[in-house]
Every structure is written in structure tokens, then in C-alpha cells.
Short mmCIF file of C-alpha atoms and ligand atoms in Angstrom, two decimals:
data_model
loop_
_atom_site.label_atom_id
_atom_site.label_comp_id
_atom_site.label_asym_id
_atom_site.label_seq_id
_atom_site.Cartn_x
_atom_site.Cartn_y
_atom_site.Cartn_z
CA UNK W 20 -3.52 -16.34 -29.16
CA UNK W 21 0.13 -16.97 -28.44
CA UNK W 22 1.28 -20.33 -27.15
CA UNK W 23 2.33 -20.55 -23.49
CA UNK W 24 5.98 -20.97 -24.61
CA UNK W 25 5.82 -17.79 -26.67
CA UNK W 26 4.28 -15.94 -23.73
CA UNK W 27 7.10 -17.07 -21.44
CA UNK W 28 9.85 -16.00 -23.84
CA UNK W 29 8.09 -12.68 -24.43
CA UNK W 30 7.93 -11.81 -20.72
CA UNK W 31 10.48 -9.14 -19.79
CA UNK W 32 13.27 -9.92 -17.38
CA UNK W 33 12.53 -8.35 -13.99
CA UNK W 34 15.00 -7.29 -11.34
CA UNK W 35 14.49 -7.41 -7.58
CA UNK W 36 15.51 -4.22 -5.79
CA UNK W 37 16.46 -3.87 -2.14
CA UNK W 38 13.62 -2.31 -0.12
CA UNK W 39 13.46 -0.57 3.24
CA UNK W 40 10.19 -0.97 5.10
CA UNK W 41 8.47 0.04 8.33
CA UNK W 42 6.11 -2.44 9.98
CA UNK W 43 4.24 -2.69 13.29
CA UNK W 44 3.51 -5.96 15.04
CA UNK W 45 -0.26 -6.41 15.55
CA UNK W 46 0.13 -7.13 19.28
CA UNK W 47 -3.03 -5.12 20.03
CA UNK W 48 -4.98 -6.12 16.91
CA UNK W 49 -8.74 -6.40 17.22
CA UNK W 50 -11.81 -4.95 15.53
CA UNK W 51 -13.72 -2.89 18.11
CA UNK W 52 -14.97 -0.10 15.84
CA UNK W 53 -15.92 0.12 12.19
CA UNK W 54 -14.50 2.73 9.82
CA UNK W 55 -14.63 0.69 6.61
CA UNK W 56 -17.07 -1.91 5.24
CA UNK W 57 -14.74 -4.82 6.11
CA UNK W 58 -14.77 -4.11 9.84
CA UNK W 59 -17.52 -5.88 11.79
CA UNK W 60 -16.93 -5.55 15.54
CA UNK W 61 -19.44 -8.36 16.24
CA UNK W 62 -17.20 -10.89 14.47
CA UNK W 63 -14.47 -12.45 16.60
CA UNK W 64 -10.80 -11.70 15.92
CA UNK W 65 -7.77 -13.72 16.97
CA UNK W 66 -4.81 -11.53 17.91
CA UNK W 67 -2.38 -14.47 18.08
CA UNK W 68 -3.36 -15.47 14.55
CA UNK W 69 -2.91 -11.89 13.34
CA UNK W 70 0.59 -11.86 14.83
CA UNK W 71 1.44 -15.27 13.32
CA UNK W 72 0.25 -14.25 9.84
CA UNK W 73 2.01 -10.89 10.06
CA UNK W 74 5.23 -12.63 11.16
CA UNK W 75 5.22 -14.66 7.94
CA UNK W 76 5.15 -11.46 5.91
CA UNK W 77 7.95 -9.97 8.01
CA UNK W 78 10.06 -13.13 7.66
CA UNK W 79 9.53 -13.22 3.90
CA UNK W 80 10.75 -9.63 3.51
CA UNK W 81 13.86 -10.46 5.52
CA UNK W 82 14.41 -13.65 3.52
CA UNK W 83 14.21 -11.60 0.31
CA UNK W 84 17.00 -9.41 1.66
CA UNK W 85 14.90 -6.37 2.52
CA UNK W 86 15.48 -4.26 5.61
CA UNK W 87 12.51 -4.00 7.94
CA UNK W 88 12.20 -1.47 10.76
CA UNK W 89 9.65 -1.83 13.53
CA UNK W 90 7.59 0.79 15.33
CA UNK W 91 6.33 -0.03 18.82
CA UNK W 92 2.58 -0.88 18.75
CA UNK W 93 0.46 1.39 20.97
CA UNK W 94 -2.23 -0.17 23.17
CA UNK W 95 -5.67 1.14 22.16
CA UNK W 96 -4.67 1.56 18.51
CA UNK W 97 -5.58 -1.77 16.89
CA UNK W 98 -5.17 -0.32 13.37
CA UNK W 99 -1.55 0.72 13.89
CA UNK W 100 -0.45 -2.54 12.23
CA UNK W 101 -1.42 -0.85 8.94
CA UNK W 102 1.75 1.21 8.76
CA UNK W 103 1.14 2.21 5.14
CA UNK W 104 -1.07 4.89 6.68
CA UNK W 105 1.76 6.08 8.93
CA UNK W 106 3.32 8.40 6.37
CA UNK W 107 4.63 8.90 2.87
CA UNK W 108 8.40 8.94 2.47
CA UNK W 109 10.52 10.02 -0.49
CA UNK W 110 14.24 10.88 -0.46
CA UNK W 111 14.48 10.87 3.32
CA UNK W 112 11.55 13.25 3.79
CA UNK W 113 8.50 11.95 5.67
CA UNK W 114 5.08 13.56 5.23
CA UNK W 115 3.12 12.70 8.37
CA UNK W 116 -0.54 11.58 8.18
CA UNK W 117 -3.57 13.33 9.60
CA UNK W 118 -6.19 10.62 9.96
CA UNK W 119 -9.77 11.12 8.82
CA UNK W 120 -11.29 9.11 11.67
CA UNK W 121 -10.79 9.98 15.31
CA UNK W 122 -10.09 6.35 16.20
CA UNK W 123 -6.72 6.50 14.43
CA UNK W 124 -5.68 10.10 15.11
CA UNK W 125 -3.48 9.15 18.07
CA UNK W 126 -1.22 7.13 15.75
CA UNK W 127 0.08 10.19 13.91
CA UNK W 128 2.30 11.61 16.71
CA UNK W 129 3.86 8.17 17.20
CA UNK W 130 4.78 7.91 13.52
CA UNK W 131 6.05 11.53 13.49
CA UNK W 132 8.24 10.76 16.50
CA UNK W 133 9.56 7.59 14.85
CA UNK W 134 10.53 9.51 11.70
CA UNK W 135 12.21 12.29 13.71
CA UNK W 136 14.25 9.95 15.86
CA UNK W 137 15.32 7.96 12.80
CA UNK W 138 16.70 10.99 10.98
CA UNK W 139 13.90 11.69 8.49
CA UNK W 140 13.09 15.26 7.52
CA UNK W 141 9.64 15.15 9.12
CA UNK W 142 6.88 17.34 7.67
CA UNK W 143 3.68 17.81 9.68
CA UNK W 144 0.54 18.06 7.51
CA UNK W 145 -2.20 20.62 7.47
CA UNK W 146 -4.55 18.53 5.38
CA UNK W 147 -6.29 15.22 6.08
CA UNK W 148 -4.22 12.44 4.54
CA UNK W 149 -3.59 8.77 5.24
CA UNK W 150 -0.06 8.37 3.94
CA UNK W 151 0.89 5.62 1.58
CA UNK W 152 -2.63 4.23 1.84
CA UNK W 153 -3.57 7.00 -0.61
CA UNK W 154 -0.23 8.12 -2.10
CA UNK W 155 1.77 5.81 -4.35
CA UNK W 156 4.95 6.75 -6.14
CA UNK W 157 4.91 5.58 -9.76
CA UNK W 158 8.18 6.60 -11.36
CA UNK W 159 8.40 10.36 -10.90
CA UNK W 160 4.74 11.02 -10.27
CA UNK W 161 2.65 10.63 -7.17
CA UNK W 162 -0.67 8.87 -7.72
CA UNK W 163 -3.04 10.22 -5.10
CA UNK W 164 -6.38 8.77 -4.04
CA UNK W 165 -9.36 10.64 -2.65
CA UNK W 166 -13.05 10.00 -2.15
CA UNK W 167 -13.07 8.33 1.24
CA UNK W 168 -10.03 9.27 3.34
CA UNK W 169 -7.34 11.68 2.09
CA UNK W 170 -8.79 15.10 1.26
CA UNK W 171 -8.31 16.65 -2.14
CA UNK W 172 -6.30 19.49 -0.56
CA UNK W 173 -3.73 16.98 0.65
CA UNK W 174 -2.93 16.32 -3.01
CA UNK W 175 -1.78 19.92 -3.41
CA UNK W 176 0.07 19.70 -0.09
CA UNK W 177 1.88 16.46 -0.98
CA UNK W 178 2.85 17.93 -4.34
CA UNK W 179 4.38 20.97 -2.57
CA UNK W 180 6.14 18.88 0.06
CA UNK W 181 7.88 16.71 -2.54
CA UNK W 182 7.96 19.08 -5.53
CA UNK W 183 6.44 16.45 -7.77
CA UNK W 184 3.54 16.08 -10.11
CA UNK W 185 0.46 14.60 -8.44
CA UNK W 186 -2.23 12.73 -10.34
CA UNK W 187 -5.56 12.76 -8.50
CA UNK W 188 -7.60 9.56 -8.68
CA UNK W 189 -11.11 9.40 -7.26
CA UNK W 190 -12.26 6.21 -5.55
CA UNK W 191 -15.95 5.37 -5.73
CA UNK W 192 -16.47 1.93 -4.14
CA UNK W 193 -16.48 1.99 -0.31
CA UNK W 194 -14.77 -1.43 -0.16
CA UNK W 195 -11.77 0.17 -1.86
CA UNK W 196 -11.47 3.21 0.36
CA UNK W 197 -7.70 3.67 0.10
CA UNK W 198 -5.79 3.89 -3.18
CA UNK W 199 -3.59 0.94 -2.18
CA UNK W 200 -6.62 -1.36 -2.10
CA UNK W 201 -7.37 -0.67 -5.77
CA UNK W 202 -4.00 -0.01 -7.38
CA UNK W 203 -0.48 -1.33 -6.95
CA UNK W 204 2.85 -0.15 -8.32
CA UNK W 205 4.84 -3.15 -9.54
CA UNK W 206 8.10 -1.41 -10.46
CA UNK W 207 9.44 0.56 -7.51
CA UNK W 208 12.50 1.58 -9.50
CA UNK W 209 11.97 3.02 -12.98
CA UNK W 210 14.58 3.99 -15.56
CA UNK W 211 14.36 7.48 -17.04
CA UNK W 212 11.85 7.70 -19.84
CA UNK W 213 10.13 4.48 -18.72
CA UNK W 214 6.66 4.16 -17.20
CA UNK W 215 6.21 2.25 -13.96
CA UNK W 216 4.28 -0.99 -14.29
CA UNK W 217 1.05 -0.84 -12.32
CA UNK W 218 -2.02 -3.00 -11.80
CA UNK W 219 -5.45 -1.75 -10.85
CA UNK W 220 -9.15 -2.46 -10.51
CA UNK W 221 -10.88 -0.13 -12.99
CA UNK W 222 -14.31 -0.18 -11.30
CA UNK W 223 -12.91 1.18 -8.07
CA UNK W 224 -12.39 4.55 -9.81
CA UNK W 225 -14.72 7.13 -11.29
CA UNK W 226 -14.84 7.46 -15.07
CA UNK W 227 -12.53 10.45 -15.30
CA UNK W 228 -9.87 8.63 -13.25
CA UNK W 229 -10.24 5.46 -15.32
CA UNK W 230 -9.54 7.56 -18.38
CA UNK W 231 -6.46 9.15 -16.84
CA UNK W 232 -5.12 5.73 -15.84
CA UNK W 233 -5.76 4.24 -19.29
CA UNK W 234 -3.95 7.15 -20.95
CA UNK W 235 -0.96 7.22 -18.62
CA UNK W 236 -0.56 3.50 -18.14
CA UNK W 237 -1.67 1.77 -21.36
CA UNK W 238 0.24 -1.40 -20.40
CA UNK W 239 -1.22 -1.72 -16.91
CA UNK W 240 -2.54 -5.04 -15.67
CA UNK W 241 -6.30 -4.75 -15.19
CA UNK W 242 -7.42 -7.13 -12.47
CA UNK W 243 -10.81 -8.81 -12.22
CA UNK W 244 -13.45 -7.76 -9.70
CA UNK W 245 -12.98 -11.17 -8.11
CA UNK W 246 -9.27 -10.63 -7.45
CA UNK W 247 -9.88 -7.04 -6.35
CA UNK W 248 -12.52 -8.19 -3.87
CA UNK W 249 -10.00 -10.40 -2.01
CA UNK W 250 -7.57 -7.45 -1.77
CA UNK W 251 -5.36 -8.97 -4.46
CA UNK W 252 -4.05 -5.50 -5.28
CA UNK W 253 -2.96 -4.79 -1.75
CA UNK W 254 0.45 -6.18 -2.55
CA UNK W 255 4.14 -5.34 -2.23
CA UNK W 256 6.61 -5.57 -5.09
CA UNK W 257 10.39 -5.26 -5.23
CA UNK W 258 10.31 -5.18 -9.01
CA UNK W 259 10.47 -8.97 -9.37
CA UNK W 260 8.93 -10.61 -6.29
CA UNK W 261 5.34 -9.53 -5.78
CA UNK W 262 3.76 -10.57 -2.50
CA UNK W 263 0.04 -11.11 -2.94
CA UNK W 264 -2.92 -12.84 -1.33
CA UNK W 265 -3.20 -16.57 -2.17
CA UNK W 266 -6.82 -15.94 -3.10
CA UNK W 267 -5.99 -13.66 -6.03
CA UNK W 268 -5.59 -16.50 -8.54
CA UNK W 269 -6.16 -14.52 -11.71
CA UNK W 270 -3.76 -11.76 -10.67
CA UNK W 271 -1.16 -14.40 -9.81
CA UNK W 272 -1.33 -15.73 -13.39
CA UNK W 273 -1.23 -12.20 -14.87
CA UNK W 274 1.92 -11.43 -12.87
CA UNK W 275 3.65 -14.61 -14.05
CA UNK W 276 2.83 -13.79 -17.67
CA UNK W 277 4.58 -10.43 -17.23
CA UNK W 278 7.70 -11.98 -15.76
CA UNK W 279 7.04 -11.16 -12.10
CA UNK W 280 7.39 -13.74 -9.36
CA UNK W 281 4.22 -13.82 -7.23
CA UNK W 282 4.74 -15.03 -3.64
CA UNK W 283 1.68 -15.83 -1.57
CA UNK W 284 1.05 -14.64 1.98
CA UNK W 285 -2.31 -15.09 3.67
CA UNK W 286 -3.33 -12.19 5.92
CA UNK W 287 -6.98 -13.28 6.31
CA UNK W 288 -7.03 -12.18 9.97
CA UNK W 289 -5.87 -8.67 9.10
CA UNK W 290 -8.46 -8.48 6.33
CA UNK W 291 -11.04 -8.37 9.17
CA UNK W 292 -9.75 -4.86 9.78
CA UNK W 293 -9.91 -4.05 6.08
CA UNK W 294 -6.19 -4.33 5.40
CA UNK W 295 -3.73 -6.60 3.64
CA UNK W 296 -0.09 -6.96 2.67
CA UNK W 297 0.52 -3.42 1.44
CA UNK W 298 -1.41 -1.87 4.31
CA UNK W 299 1.03 -3.54 6.72
CA UNK W 300 4.04 -2.15 4.85
CA UNK W 301 5.33 1.42 4.66
CA UNK W 302 8.12 2.04 2.21
CA UNK W 303 11.04 4.08 3.57
CA UNK W 304 12.64 5.76 0.59
CA UNK W 305 15.84 7.07 2.09
CA UNK W 306 17.87 10.04 0.91
CA UNK W 307 20.36 9.00 -1.75
N1 LIG M 415 -8.87 -0.42 9.63
C1 LIG M 415 -7.96 0.42 8.92
C2 LIG M 415 -8.67 1.69 8.48
O1 LIG M 415 -9.81 1.61 8.12
C3 LIG M 415 -7.39 -0.31 7.74
C4 LIG M 415 -6.35 0.48 7.02
C5 LIG M 415 -5.82 -0.21 5.79
N2 LIG M 415 -4.70 0.46 5.29
C6 LIG M 415 -4.43 0.69 4.01
N3 LIG M 415 -3.29 1.20 3.69
N4 LIG M 415 -5.30 0.45 3.05
O2 LIG M 415 -8.12 2.76 8.47
#
């Protein structure tokens, strides 16, 4: 065992990178249907509290120097606050979602329209996919989740749209129904020849996917079931600052050991809809 001092000196120096995000104020947030195990329509929700908690995340991004765009919330679409599902954007090209559940399908045209009017090369999908909820860019490769929402065929489609390698990962635990609930990319910018730092919850994946992850990312942070269960992995990183749930204590310590700077934001109200920090954040990777 190394001493705490040794661990601190051994931690790599991390750099914060400027990020561009799309968010949606939860003005119409409620839980009046259930499409994931977290959603219980019988339990009360507090829209004002959702807005207040969300505002803290928004303010923190701005304070960190990031640029945050807003899309107008649509009445009747309480899940629109989870903008991660609104698309997947690389180099100024936006791949539009096609939601699995009917309750969210009306969000897709609104996101497509937002991308178009903001100058993104907007690609309409043929396959069922839920955007950055299931697609995460790790260095050059796209990690793609399936099992609950995005269809396997969307992995081929997303690979064609962006001309990149796609690594399929199969989710097996219904609580972790989107890839971004079970895996997070810590280094949004990766030097050539380097591997992106990631963290994940091994048990959320089938055995074959666990093997793929272990082989490709031998240095990944493996989080405990306890931290996974409070959506600790549903986090947003700029390469140095990592915004996580205050309940993910073990993950917080793991991040510090690796030289990251965990910042805590409580989105307990939005967890009633089965979403957290990352779900409320869509990364806009603009054309260079
Ligand atoms: N209630 C939403 C749904 O089930 C939550 C989406 C969470 N988003 C995410 N990127 N994991 O679709």
C-alpha cells in the first residue's frame, strides 16, 4: 500500500477543457408515466425543486467557463430535461434520436429543429436510438449501449454517420438502462495514441462487454455497486472537474486519487425520473 502522500504525488496532472452543452430547464418536470424502474408515478414530484436543483448545475457549468445553450421545454414532455437523449453530436454533425418509448417520441422533432436552426449538419435516424444516453465518445471510438433503449442497428448507423469505430456494449440491469448510467468518460479530449480515462460499473454489462471494457480500458476506474446505484456514474467531466452526485462517496475518493476534481451537485428530484447530471447535459462538439 502506498502512503497517501505518495498517492497524491503519483496522480497525473489534469487539464480542464472548455465545453459546449445543451440543456433544457425542467419547467414541466413531473413523473406521470413509467418507462424505467426509477419512475413511480404514485410518488409526488416537486417541479420547483427540480428547477432549483437543475439551476445549480447550469450555474456551475457557467462558473467553470463552459458555454451552455438552452432548448425551450415543451409542455407534455416532462422528460425533455434529459437532453443527453436529444442527440449525439461530433464535429458539428448532429445525429437525431428516435425514442424507444412513445411518451418521448415528440421530443425528437424539437431537437432536430434546434440543431438545424443552430447550424448543425442534422442527420435524421432510421434506427431507434436515444442519443448520448447510449453513445459516448471515448477518444476516437464511440462506445454504444444496447439492451434496453438504443437498438443494435443504430450502432451500425451511428458508425456510418460519423465514420468511426463503434464498440457495442450490452446492458443487463434494468436500473442502468442507458449507457450513461453505467459508464462515464472522464477525459473528453485525448491526445493521439492515448486512451480516454473512463469509469464504469462492471455488473451493469454482460460478460462479453465486461471483457471488452477490461481489454480496451485496463486503467478504468471500477465503481462499487453502491456508487452505481445512486447514479454516481451519471456525471460530466471537463477533463479535470468532474460533476457527480454527493452520494457517490467512493467514486469521489477514486476521482481525487486520479487527480480529478470532483464537484458535487444533488439532482435528487430529477432522479425520480431516472436521470442525473449527465442525462441533463448534451455535449455539443462543434466543427473545428
Ligand atoms: N425518464 C427518462 C427516460 O426514461 C430518463 C432519461 C435519462 N437519460 C439518460 N441520458 N440516461 O427516458
